[in-house]
PDB file of C-alpha atoms in Angstrom:
ATOM      1  CA  UNK I 290      44.270  -0.778  84.132  1.00  0.00           C
ATOM      2  CA  UNK I 291      46.714  -3.500  83.218  1.00  0.00           C
ATOM      3  CA  UNK I 292      49.021  -3.912  80.261  1.00  0.00           C
ATOM      4  CA  UNK I 293      52.242  -5.662  79.479  1.00  0.00           C
ATOM      5  CA  UNK I 294      54.690  -4.090  77.041  1.00  0.00           C
ATOM      6  CA  UNK I 295      57.429  -6.216  75.540  1.00  0.00           C
ATOM      7  CA  UNK I 296      60.363  -4.199  74.264  1.00  0.00           C
ATOM      8  CA  UNK I 297      64.133  -4.102  74.036  1.00  0.00           C
ATOM      9  CA  UNK I 298      66.103  -2.948  77.063  1.00  0.00           C
ATOM     10  CA  UNK I 299      67.099   0.324  75.387  1.00  0.00           C
ATOM     11  CA  UNK I 300      63.397   1.113  74.776  1.00  0.00           C
ATOM     12  CA  UNK I 301      62.254   0.704  78.386  1.00  0.00           C
ATOM     13  CA  UNK I 302      62.564   4.302  79.601  1.00  0.00           C
ATOM     14  CA  UNK I 303      60.789   5.736  76.551  1.00  0.00           C
ATOM     15  CA  UNK I 304      57.970   3.211  76.946  1.00  0.00           C
ATOM     16  CA  UNK I 305      57.566   4.083  80.636  1.00  0.00           C
ATOM     17  CA  UNK I 306      57.512   7.802  79.829  1.00  0.00           C
ATOM     18  CA  UNK I 307      54.854   7.188  77.180  1.00  0.00           C
ATOM     19  CA  UNK I 308      52.660   5.232  79.587  1.00  0.00           C
ATOM     20  CA  UNK I 309      53.023   7.918  82.279  1.00  0.00           C
ATOM     21  CA  UNK I 310      52.079  10.622  79.769  1.00  0.00           C
ATOM     22  CA  UNK I 311      49.025   8.628  78.662  1.00  0.00           C
ATOM     23  CA  UNK I 312      47.914   7.997  82.255  1.00  0.00           C
ATOM     24  CA  UNK I 313      48.302  11.691  83.092  1.00  0.00           C
ATOM     25  CA  UNK I 314      46.314  12.736  80.020  1.00  0.00           C
ATOM     26  CA  UNK I 315      43.456  10.381  80.889  1.00  0.00           C
ATOM     27  CA  UNK I 316      43.362  11.416  84.557  1.00  0.00           C
ATOM     28  CA  UNK I 317      43.276  15.106  83.650  1.00  0.00           C
ATOM     29  CA  UNK I 318      40.561  14.592  81.022  1.00  0.00           C
ATOM     30  CA  UNK I 319      38.388  13.004  83.700  1.00  0.00           C
ATOM     31  CA  UNK I 320      39.082  15.893  86.075  1.00  0.00           C
ATOM     32  CA  UNK I 321      41.436  14.119  88.465  1.00  0.00           C
ATOM     33  CA  UNK I 322      44.008  16.769  89.258  1.00  0.00           C
ATOM     34  CA  UNK I 323      44.982  15.265  92.612  1.00  0.00           C
ATOM     35  CA  UNK I 324      46.697  11.926  92.429  1.00  0.00           C
ATOM     36  CA  UNK I 325      49.365  10.133  94.387  1.00  0.00           C
ATOM     37  CA  UNK I 326      52.285   8.362  92.761  1.00  0.00           C
ATOM     38  CA  UNK I 327      54.004   5.400  94.419  1.00  0.00           C
ATOM     39  CA  UNK I 328      57.093   3.501  93.307  1.00  0.00           C
ATOM     40  CA  UNK I 329      56.796  -0.034  94.660  1.00  0.00           C
ATOM     41  CA  UNK I 330      60.015  -2.038  94.897  1.00  0.00           C
ATOM     42  CA  UNK I 331      61.043  -5.689  95.259  1.00  0.00           C
ATOM     43  CA  UNK I 332      59.113  -7.653  97.881  1.00  0.00           C
ATOM     44  CA  UNK I 333      60.692 -10.217 100.163  1.00  0.00           C
ATOM     45  CA  UNK I 334      59.447 -13.087  97.983  1.00  0.00           C
ATOM     46  CA  UNK I 335      60.138 -12.499  94.301  1.00  0.00           C
ATOM     47  CA  UNK I 336      61.158 -14.209  91.074  1.00  0.00           C
ATOM     48  CA  UNK I 337      64.082 -13.245  88.870  1.00  0.00           C
ATOM     49  CA  UNK I 338      67.555 -12.027  89.637  1.00  0.00           C
ATOM     50  CA  UNK I 339      68.764  -8.974  91.505  1.00  0.00           C
ATOM     51  CA  UNK I 340      70.337  -7.328  88.440  1.00  0.00           C
ATOM     52  CA  UNK I 341      67.110  -7.375  86.436  1.00  0.00           C
ATOM     53  CA  UNK I 342      65.156  -6.030  89.411  1.00  0.00           C
ATOM     54  CA  UNK I 343      67.702  -3.257  89.925  1.00  0.00           C
ATOM     55  CA  UNK I 344      67.587  -2.213  86.259  1.00  0.00           C
ATOM     56  CA  UNK I 345      63.791  -2.244  86.210  1.00  0.00           C
ATOM     57  CA  UNK I 346      63.507  -0.210  89.415  1.00  0.00           C
ATOM     58  CA  UNK I 347      66.072   2.297  88.156  1.00  0.00           C
ATOM     59  CA  UNK I 348      64.179   2.690  84.872  1.00  0.00           C
ATOM     60  CA  UNK I 349      60.921   3.414  86.722  1.00  0.00           C
ATOM     61  CA  UNK I 350      62.626   5.837  89.117  1.00  0.00           C
ATOM     62  CA  UNK I 351      64.393   7.654  86.255  1.00  0.00           C
ATOM     63  CA  UNK I 352      61.148   8.016  84.307  1.00  0.00           C
ATOM     64  CA  UNK I 353      59.397   9.502  87.352  1.00  0.00           C
ATOM     65  CA  UNK I 354      62.316  11.853  87.992  1.00  0.00           C
ATOM     66  CA  UNK I 355      62.399  12.918  84.327  1.00  0.00           C
ATOM     67  CA  UNK I 356      58.667  13.641  84.516  1.00  0.00           C
ATOM     68  CA  UNK I 357      59.228  15.763  87.620  1.00  0.00           C
ATOM     69  CA  UNK I 358      56.569  13.925  89.599  1.00  0.00           C
ATOM     70  CA  UNK I 359      56.811  13.645  93.339  1.00  0.00           C
ATOM     71  CA  UNK I 360      56.368  10.068  94.472  1.00  0.00           C
ATOM     72  CA  UNK I 361      56.424   7.951  97.575  1.00  0.00           C
ATOM     73  CA  UNK I 362      58.640   4.897  97.833  1.00  0.00           C
ATOM     74  CA  UNK I 363      56.707   1.758  98.773  1.00  0.00           C
ATOM     75  CA  UNK I 364      59.700  -0.359  99.752  1.00  0.00           C
ATOM     76  CA  UNK I 365      58.834  -4.027  99.243  1.00  0.00           C
ATOM     77  CA  UNK I 366      55.411  -3.241  97.745  1.00  0.00           C
ATOM     78  CA  UNK I 367      56.163  -4.438  94.222  1.00  0.00           C
ATOM     79  CA  UNK I 368      54.598  -7.467  92.595  1.00  0.00           C
ATOM     80  CA  UNK I 369      56.462 -10.765  92.910  1.00  0.00           C
ATOM     81  CA  UNK I 370      57.443 -10.450  89.231  1.00  0.00           C
ATOM     82  CA  UNK I 371      58.591  -6.815  89.115  1.00  0.00           C
ATOM     83  CA  UNK I 372      58.568  -3.277  90.508  1.00  0.00           C
ATOM     84  CA  UNK I 373      55.670  -0.994  89.639  1.00  0.00           C
ATOM     85  CA  UNK I 374      54.331   2.535  89.659  1.00  0.00           C
ATOM     86  CA  UNK I 375      50.890   2.928  91.237  1.00  0.00           C
ATOM     87  CA  UNK I 376      48.692   5.970  90.595  1.00  0.00           C
ATOM     88  CA  UNK I 377      46.008   6.675  93.176  1.00  0.00           C
ATOM     89  CA  UNK I 378      43.279   9.206  92.504  1.00  0.00           C
ATOM     90  CA  UNK I 379      41.506  11.255  95.152  1.00  0.00           C
ATOM     91  CA  UNK I 380      37.722  11.527  95.117  1.00  0.00           C
ATOM     92  CA  UNK I 381      35.562  14.432  96.311  1.00  0.00           C
ATOM     93  CA  UNK I 382      35.574  13.005  99.855  1.00  0.00           C
ATOM     94  CA  UNK I 383      39.368  12.861  99.984  1.00  0.00           C
ATOM     95  CA  UNK I 384      39.516   9.063  99.694  1.00  0.00           C
ATOM     96  CA  UNK I 385      42.300   7.550  97.606  1.00  0.00           C
ATOM     97  CA  UNK I 386      41.705   4.821  95.049  1.00  0.00           C
ATOM     98  CA  UNK I 387      44.289   2.920  93.070  1.00  0.00           C
ATOM     99  CA  UNK I 388      43.478   3.745  89.493  1.00  0.00           C
ATOM    100  CA  UNK I 389      46.430   2.574  87.452  1.00  0.00           C
ATOM    101  CA  UNK I 390      49.538   0.456  87.892  1.00  0.00           C
TER     102      UNK I 390
END
């Protein structure tokens, strides 16, 4: 459930949209119709500069908004190297499991 995509800045939003569409397709094919989406932002200890973090977070937020997905903000829950979107699936017992980041 981990990948790194290297692209130009003007390609970021399209790449994020593509990854979200792929994740959704896979989840639905496996019958996971209930899943939680979290946008995790810059933690207290991080690398990089504020401008890059801001652009990356905005790109993730815009992609989620464009997709129309509801999501929770996990303020400070990002990795030390960047913000992230976490998808958590729900099993038959109602437990949530992180499935994709």
